[in-house]
Amino acid sequence: MKVTVIGGGSWATALVKLISDQEAANKVELTWWVRREETAEHLRKFRHNPDYLSSVLLPTESMVITNDLSLSIQNSELIILAIPSAFLYAQLEELTANAFEGKLVASAIKGVIPQTFEVVGAFLKNRFNIPEKDLLVIGGPCHAEEVALEKLSFLTIASGSIETAEKLAKILESRFLKTTTSDDLYGTEYAAVLKNVYAIASGICHGLGYGDNFQAVLMTYAVKEMDFFLEICSPMERDVNDHVYLGDLLVTAYSQFSRNRTFGMMVGKGYSVKFAQMEMNMIAEGYYATKSMHEILLKMKVNMPILESMYQILYQGAIPKNVVRRMIEGF
């Protein structure tokens, strides 16, 4: 199978590592799209990403590395999107409506398209007429940094077709990465969006000095809030305690590698939102997701207290300790 990974960040680099490690066994031809030609040139010459997971050596001589988006998609059967949701709309704007016709398209993006207030799967379906059987979502719990270190990790591949999900699961599975499949295409994606917002909440509370006892309570209410929303937006039989929902939430809220938790912790310690963003080298998807989810909740006339508390802090300039105190009163 001809596979293209779109993106040059940590998760894109980790996915390239996973696929290239299994390339021979799975008979995969890999193309890697990165935005800048100088990055592509560095990858070809030095075999590592200069900006993300730079300690990981990659067999770049056995793959095509390009910054030509149309060509990399045209020559591929499976496209994996791994760029921040805030930039996806503009990046794909140059493509024609039938650019993905007859192809499988997977989202490794944990965010909402801010221009349309859609999760990536819904955006791809509506913008490019991709049937749900050809759409996939790569869910966690899984941090790119631990994949790079070859620590045992788990992924859930969701699709409108289990057969399609199994194709991607086979490509990604390795001795240190286990895969499962799901037909919860949109629920998996919304859960991945929400867990980033809740990780920011966890970070803010940690920055304010709340301890592990409270963090356990916060995550209990967060998973209840997630379950409540998933039942409204994508009603189907699911167990929110599965690792693609609860597990991904926990690792994102607690891990040292979580950029959303780190971002929240800085805000909780008194940094301004803008300064915290400038200090971080990577995108905290939960920041953008908070605003998009707030707009979605307004349209749906649904109240989710933890998410709304994060919106007040991140976008309305509310004082974190006051907002968190009011949020706790509702628990």
XYZ file of C-alpha atoms in Angstrom:
331
model
C 0.000 0.000 0.000
C 1.175 3.522 -0.812
C 0.897 5.620 2.370
C 1.427 9.353 2.855
C 1.873 11.083 6.218
C 0.964 14.781 6.142
C 2.714 16.867 8.801
C 6.109 17.599 10.296
C 5.408 17.669 14.031
C 5.953 15.161 16.840
C 3.013 12.898 16.079
C 3.693 12.894 12.338
C 7.322 11.955 13.062
C 6.240 9.165 15.415
C 3.824 7.799 12.801
C 6.568 7.844 10.163
C 8.765 5.892 12.571
C 6.021 3.319 13.191
C 5.270 2.826 9.506
C 8.900 2.769 8.381
C 9.749 0.223 11.113
C 7.107 -2.092 9.649
C 7.553 -1.019 6.030
C 9.069 -4.230 4.669
C 6.746 -6.549 6.598
C 3.614 -4.689 5.464
C 4.802 -3.949 1.919
C 4.268 -0.218 2.385
C 5.653 2.565 0.178
C 5.920 5.671 2.355
C 5.733 9.340 1.394
C 6.234 12.069 3.993
C 4.906 15.581 3.334
C 6.396 18.470 5.293
C 5.556 22.139 4.785
C 9.044 23.560 4.253
C 11.576 22.389 1.663
C 14.452 23.105 4.071
C 12.922 20.612 6.532
C 12.603 18.046 3.755
C 16.231 18.623 2.770
C 17.390 18.225 6.376
C 15.442 14.965 6.716
C 16.967 13.553 3.543
C 20.489 14.526 4.553
C 20.588 13.919 8.321
C 17.778 11.325 8.781
C 16.075 13.086 11.675
C 13.517 15.835 12.193
C 15.361 19.051 13.162
C 12.413 20.417 15.161
C 10.563 17.482 16.777
C 11.722 14.155 18.257
C 15.126 15.062 16.862
C 16.870 12.130 18.562
C 14.909 9.616 16.450
C 16.836 8.346 13.423
C 14.621 7.531 10.453
C 15.302 5.498 7.290
C 14.613 8.509 5.090
C 16.521 6.963 2.175
C 13.665 4.467 1.732
C 10.852 7.045 1.581
C 9.826 10.008 -0.550
C 10.006 13.321 1.327
C 8.289 16.256 -0.344
C 6.559 19.595 0.219
C 4.261 19.101 -2.790
C 0.882 18.380 -1.166
C -1.152 17.622 -4.286
C 1.435 15.205 -5.645
C 1.892 13.375 -2.345
C -1.871 12.802 -2.085
C -2.308 11.911 -5.745
C 0.290 9.138 -5.539
C -1.121 7.585 -2.355
C -3.817 5.080 -1.376
C -3.878 5.971 2.332
C -3.342 9.504 3.637
C -2.709 10.166 7.336
C -3.289 13.783 8.387
C -1.163 14.868 11.351
C -1.089 18.670 11.367
C -2.771 20.940 13.957
C -6.511 21.416 13.419
C -6.100 25.209 13.475
C -4.081 25.018 10.235
C -5.811 22.143 8.424
C -8.474 24.190 6.622
C -5.936 26.566 5.064
C -3.542 23.723 4.216
C -6.183 21.733 2.318
C -7.789 24.763 0.676
C -5.702 24.337 -2.484
C -7.080 20.840 -3.097
C -9.993 20.090 -5.412
C -13.238 18.599 -4.084
C -12.322 15.167 -5.499
C -8.702 15.162 -4.293
C -9.327 12.196 -1.978
C -11.624 10.239 -4.283
C -11.084 6.486 -3.929
C -8.558 6.945 -1.105
C -8.544 6.112 2.584
C -8.044 9.183 4.778
C -7.043 8.949 8.441
C -7.029 11.758 10.990
C -4.367 11.736 13.691
C -5.525 15.238 14.682
C -7.092 15.866 18.091
C -9.045 19.039 17.358
C -11.963 20.863 15.768
C -11.748 22.834 12.507
C -12.228 26.408 13.817
C -13.599 27.714 10.501
C -16.465 25.198 10.368
C -16.765 23.942 13.997
C -16.528 20.340 12.793
C -14.329 17.495 13.947
C -11.868 16.505 11.234
C -13.829 13.453 10.079
C -17.022 15.468 9.561
C -15.074 18.222 7.774
C -13.451 15.730 5.391
C -16.772 14.037 4.696
C -18.544 17.319 3.916
C -15.720 19.165 2.121
C -14.339 16.288 0.045
C -17.331 13.903 -0.140
C -15.392 11.075 1.499
C -17.677 8.206 2.576
C -17.474 7.161 6.232
C -16.206 3.722 5.226
C -13.059 5.423 3.866
C -12.521 7.680 6.894
C -10.406 6.719 9.897
C -9.459 8.232 13.240
C -6.306 7.316 15.161
C -7.082 7.444 18.890
C -4.933 6.980 21.984
C -3.822 6.730 24.682
C -0.485 7.374 23.054
C 2.152 10.105 23.310
C 4.542 10.590 20.398
C 7.490 10.821 22.803
C 6.866 7.346 24.227
C 6.445 5.884 20.738
C 9.840 7.377 19.895
C 11.282 5.679 22.994
C 9.615 2.394 21.931
C 7.662 2.125 25.167
C 4.606 -0.125 25.061
C 1.646 1.893 23.771
C -1.898 1.289 22.546
C -3.838 2.846 19.675
C -7.489 2.548 18.674
C -8.303 2.878 14.973
C -11.908 3.945 14.394
C -13.715 3.958 11.059
C -17.127 3.690 9.492
C -15.865 0.279 8.339
C -14.133 -2.176 10.666
C -12.449 -3.729 7.624
C -10.904 -0.343 6.788
C -9.837 0.165 10.415
C -8.104 -3.227 10.408
C -6.014 -2.248 7.367
C -4.495 0.732 9.180
C -4.217 -1.178 12.459
C -2.075 -3.793 10.729
C 0.240 -1.126 9.287
C 0.804 0.565 12.663
C 1.027 -2.439 14.986
C 4.509 -3.422 16.117
C 6.315 -5.179 18.976
C 5.821 -2.096 21.187
C 2.490 -0.820 19.837
C -0.804 -2.698 20.135
C -3.886 -1.752 18.140
C -7.623 -2.259 18.499
C -10.432 -1.214 16.151
C -13.750 0.561 16.652
C -16.746 1.707 14.616
C -17.218 4.810 16.814
C -15.861 7.211 14.211
C -17.142 10.519 15.614
C -17.305 9.587 19.301
C -13.632 8.635 19.251
C -12.768 11.947 17.652
C -14.867 14.109 19.975
C -13.383 12.287 22.984
C -9.882 13.101 21.698
C -10.876 16.770 21.395
C -12.409 16.992 24.858
C -9.564 15.238 26.679
C -7.214 18.036 25.584
C -9.515 20.640 27.161
C -9.704 18.617 30.368
C -5.909 18.255 30.386
C -5.662 22.058 30.357
C -8.060 22.098 33.322
C -5.837 19.572 35.100
C -2.763 21.695 34.406
C -4.422 24.895 35.613
C -5.496 23.211 38.856
C -1.987 21.845 39.370
C -0.552 25.305 38.760
C -2.967 26.704 41.368
C -1.666 24.220 43.927
C -4.418 21.587 43.963
C -3.120 18.121 44.751
C -3.584 14.567 43.497
C -6.724 13.985 45.588
C -8.537 16.774 43.787
C -7.144 15.760 40.399
C -8.842 12.367 40.800
C -12.166 14.091 41.473
C -11.667 16.470 38.535
C -11.049 13.573 36.141
C -14.109 11.742 37.489
C -16.303 14.711 36.600
C -14.474 15.191 33.293
C -15.243 11.659 32.096
C -18.890 12.110 33.130
C -19.035 15.343 31.148
C -17.426 13.623 28.162
C -19.895 10.743 28.318
C -22.804 13.197 28.517
C -21.670 15.003 25.367
C -20.877 11.863 23.359
C -24.366 10.504 24.017
C -25.857 13.703 22.585
C -23.607 14.243 19.563
C -23.065 10.622 18.521
C -25.499 8.277 20.276
C -24.431 4.636 20.074
C -23.412 1.808 22.383
C -19.967 2.553 23.838
C -18.110 2.088 27.101
C -16.569 5.415 28.029
C -14.235 3.537 30.392
C -12.395 1.997 27.404
C -8.822 3.158 26.924
C -9.618 5.243 23.823
C -11.873 7.448 26.006
C -10.907 7.264 29.695
C -7.346 6.032 29.087
C -6.562 8.833 26.652
C -8.060 11.364 29.051
C -5.925 10.155 31.946
C -2.615 10.070 30.097
C -3.199 13.532 28.629
C -4.163 14.974 32.013
C -1.302 13.397 33.983
C 1.668 12.800 31.674
C 4.855 14.853 31.720
C 4.711 14.758 27.907
C 1.259 16.398 27.717
C 1.588 19.794 26.081
C -2.014 20.652 27.056
C -1.347 19.963 30.730
C 1.898 21.957 30.521
C 0.078 24.870 28.894
C -2.617 24.800 31.585
C -0.037 24.589 34.369
C 1.637 27.762 33.101
C -1.696 29.589 33.028
C -2.486 28.328 36.540
C 0.871 29.632 37.782
C 0.004 33.114 36.527
C 1.387 33.257 32.993
C -0.834 35.002 30.462
C -2.338 32.812 27.751
C -0.241 34.548 25.083
C 2.990 34.209 27.029
C 2.327 30.518 27.727
C 1.781 29.954 24.000
C 5.015 31.785 23.142
C 7.000 29.731 25.675
C 5.822 26.411 24.250
C 7.503 24.999 21.171
C 4.445 22.909 20.265
C 0.739 23.538 19.711
C -1.637 22.900 22.626
C -4.668 21.656 20.670
C -6.922 22.078 23.702
C -6.608 25.872 23.504
C -8.231 25.991 20.062
C -10.637 23.160 20.931
C -11.980 25.108 23.905
C -13.273 27.934 21.728
C -14.646 25.625 19.026
C -16.402 23.407 21.558
C -17.846 26.490 23.275
C -19.426 27.534 19.949
C -20.740 24.009 19.379
C -22.305 23.942 22.861
C -23.985 27.312 22.245
C -25.610 25.963 19.079
C -26.651 22.759 20.820
C -27.829 24.650 23.939
C -25.863 22.256 26.134
C -24.033 23.145 29.356
C -20.692 21.528 30.229
C -19.271 23.261 33.341
C -15.607 22.197 33.092
C -15.341 23.163 29.431
C -17.133 26.473 30.008
C -14.798 27.230 32.934
C -11.803 26.761 30.625
C -13.391 29.082 28.054
C -13.816 31.806 30.682
C -10.141 31.535 31.674
C -8.594 31.198 28.209
C -10.812 33.538 26.185
C -12.585 35.898 28.583
C -9.642 36.766 30.808
C -11.271 35.404 33.976
C -9.034 34.830 37.009
C -8.223 31.098 37.155
C -8.494 30.655 40.944
C -11.951 32.291 41.018
C -13.251 30.254 38.076
C -11.929 26.976 39.487
C -13.480 27.757 42.877
C -16.904 28.294 41.260
C -16.441 25.131 39.176
C -15.721 23.077 42.303
C -18.870 24.381 43.987
C -20.841 22.651 41.239
C -19.222 19.258 41.825
